[in-house]
Short mmCIF file of C-alpha atoms in Angstrom, two decimals:
data_model
loop_
_atom_site.label_atom_id
_atom_site.label_comp_id
_atom_site.label_asym_id
_atom_site.label_seq_id
_atom_site.Cartn_x
_atom_site.Cartn_y
_atom_site.Cartn_z
CA MET U 3 -274.50 39.06 -33.29
CA TYR U 4 -277.19 41.57 -32.39
CA CYS U 5 -274.55 44.27 -31.75
CA LEU U 6 -273.20 44.12 -35.28
CA PRO U 7 -276.27 45.72 -36.92
CA LEU U 8 -276.25 48.43 -34.25
CA VAL U 9 -272.63 49.20 -34.97
CA LYS U 10 -273.38 49.37 -38.68
CA SER U 11 -276.38 51.65 -38.16
CA GLY U 12 -274.37 53.77 -35.72
CA SER U 13 -271.60 54.04 -38.27
CA LEU U 14 -274.14 55.08 -40.87
CA VAL U 15 -275.40 57.81 -38.56
CA LEU U 16 -271.84 59.05 -38.06
CA VAL U 17 -271.20 59.05 -41.81
CA LEU U 18 -274.44 60.94 -42.47
CA LEU U 19 -273.67 63.42 -39.70
CA ALA U 20 -270.17 63.98 -41.07
CA SER U 21 -271.62 64.56 -44.54
CA PHE U 22 -274.10 67.09 -43.13
CA VAL U 23 -271.38 68.96 -41.24
CA THR U 24 -269.10 68.96 -44.29
CA GLY U 25 -271.95 70.28 -46.43
CA ALA U 26 -272.71 73.03 -43.91
CA GLN U 27 -269.04 74.00 -43.75
CA SER U 28 -268.89 74.09 -47.53
CA GLY U 29 -271.95 76.36 -47.60
CA ALA U 30 -270.35 78.70 -45.06
CA LEU U 31 -267.12 78.79 -47.08
CA ASP U 32 -269.08 79.57 -50.25
CA GLN U 33 -270.91 82.38 -48.47
CA GLY U 34 -267.61 83.63 -47.04
CA ALA U 35 -266.00 83.59 -50.49
CA GLN U 36 -268.79 85.72 -51.94
CA LEU U 37 -268.73 88.16 -49.03
CA TYR U 38 -264.95 88.38 -49.21
CA ALA U 39 -265.02 89.11 -52.95
CA ASP U 40 -267.73 91.76 -52.48
CA ARG U 41 -266.44 93.48 -49.35
CA CYS U 42 -262.81 92.66 -48.62
CA ALA U 43 -260.72 91.72 -51.65
CA ASN U 44 -260.32 95.23 -53.06
CA CYS U 45 -258.37 96.37 -50.02
CA HIS U 46 -257.04 93.12 -48.53
CA GLY U 47 -256.09 91.40 -51.81
CA GLU U 48 -257.34 88.19 -53.38
CA ARG U 49 -255.77 86.04 -50.66
CA GLY U 50 -255.83 88.42 -47.68
CA GLU U 51 -252.15 89.12 -48.22
CA LYS U 52 -252.37 92.94 -48.12
CA LYS U 53 -252.67 95.40 -45.30
CA ALA U 54 -255.78 97.41 -46.17
CA LEU U 55 -254.77 101.03 -46.76
CA GLY U 56 -251.29 99.94 -45.66
CA ARG U 57 -252.39 100.02 -42.03
CA SER U 58 -254.44 96.99 -41.06
CA ARG U 59 -253.14 93.53 -40.30
CA LYS U 60 -252.85 91.02 -43.10
CA LEU U 61 -255.73 88.57 -42.89
CA THR U 62 -253.28 85.76 -43.60
CA ASP U 63 -251.64 86.57 -40.25
CA MET U 64 -254.92 86.33 -38.31
CA THR U 65 -256.91 83.44 -36.89
CA ALA U 66 -260.64 83.05 -37.51
CA ALA U 67 -261.31 84.15 -33.92
CA GLN U 68 -259.24 87.31 -34.40
CA ILE U 69 -261.10 88.18 -37.61
CA GLU U 70 -264.46 87.62 -35.91
CA GLU U 71 -263.39 89.75 -32.94
CA THR U 72 -262.32 92.53 -35.30
CA LEU U 73 -265.61 92.51 -37.24
CA GLN U 74 -268.05 92.18 -34.33
CA PRO U 75 -267.95 95.86 -33.26
CA TYR U 76 -268.95 96.82 -36.80
CA GLN U 77 -271.91 94.45 -36.56
CA LEU U 78 -273.00 96.27 -33.41
CA GLY U 79 -272.79 99.64 -35.16
CA LEU U 80 -269.83 100.89 -33.15
CA PRO U 81 -267.61 103.52 -34.79
CA ALA U 82 -265.22 102.28 -37.44
CA LYS U 83 -261.65 103.38 -37.84
CA THR U 84 -261.19 103.48 -41.60
CA MET U 85 -263.41 100.83 -43.16
CA LYS U 86 -265.92 102.22 -45.60
CA GLU U 87 -269.52 102.07 -44.41
CA ARG U 88 -270.60 99.56 -47.07
CA MET U 89 -267.77 97.21 -46.19
CA LYS U 90 -268.51 97.07 -42.51
CA SER U 91 -272.25 97.51 -42.15
CA GLY U 92 -275.01 94.96 -42.08
CA LEU U 93 -272.98 91.84 -41.36
CA THR U 94 -274.81 89.19 -39.38
CA GLY U 95 -273.04 86.92 -36.91
CA GLU U 96 -273.35 84.09 -39.43
CA GLN U 97 -271.76 86.22 -42.16
CA ILE U 98 -268.90 87.22 -39.88
CA GLU U 99 -268.25 83.54 -39.09
CA ALA U 100 -268.39 82.69 -42.81
CA LEU U 101 -265.94 85.47 -43.69
CA ALA U 102 -263.56 84.38 -40.93
CA ALA U 103 -263.78 80.73 -41.99
CA TYR U 104 -263.11 81.60 -45.62
CA ALA U 105 -260.25 83.98 -44.85
CA THR U 106 -258.46 81.37 -42.76
CA GLN U 107 -259.14 78.34 -45.01
CA ARG U 108 -257.64 79.72 -48.20
CA GLU U 109 -254.10 78.92 -49.17
CA PRO U 110 -251.73 81.91 -48.94
#
């Protein structure tokens, strides 16, 4: 009988933890949506369906890891190929993750 309350409290902890993680993911997706609208949508389209300047890959064809890998050199200040300076500069690691999460969570 003593185990039952522990199971209930353990379940409560799991539910609270899941709620926290879901809330954090939602916050990252919201941040990613804003960053995408500000920096990406003009060239990549509303849903990531376009090749920017007709040359890049469609974001809808990329995984989150591929998007992060593509953006990380820009974060480090390495030379860009064609992305405008404003679009590529000043992204933090957290912002890159948020952009990648948003770009891969949207419906095509």
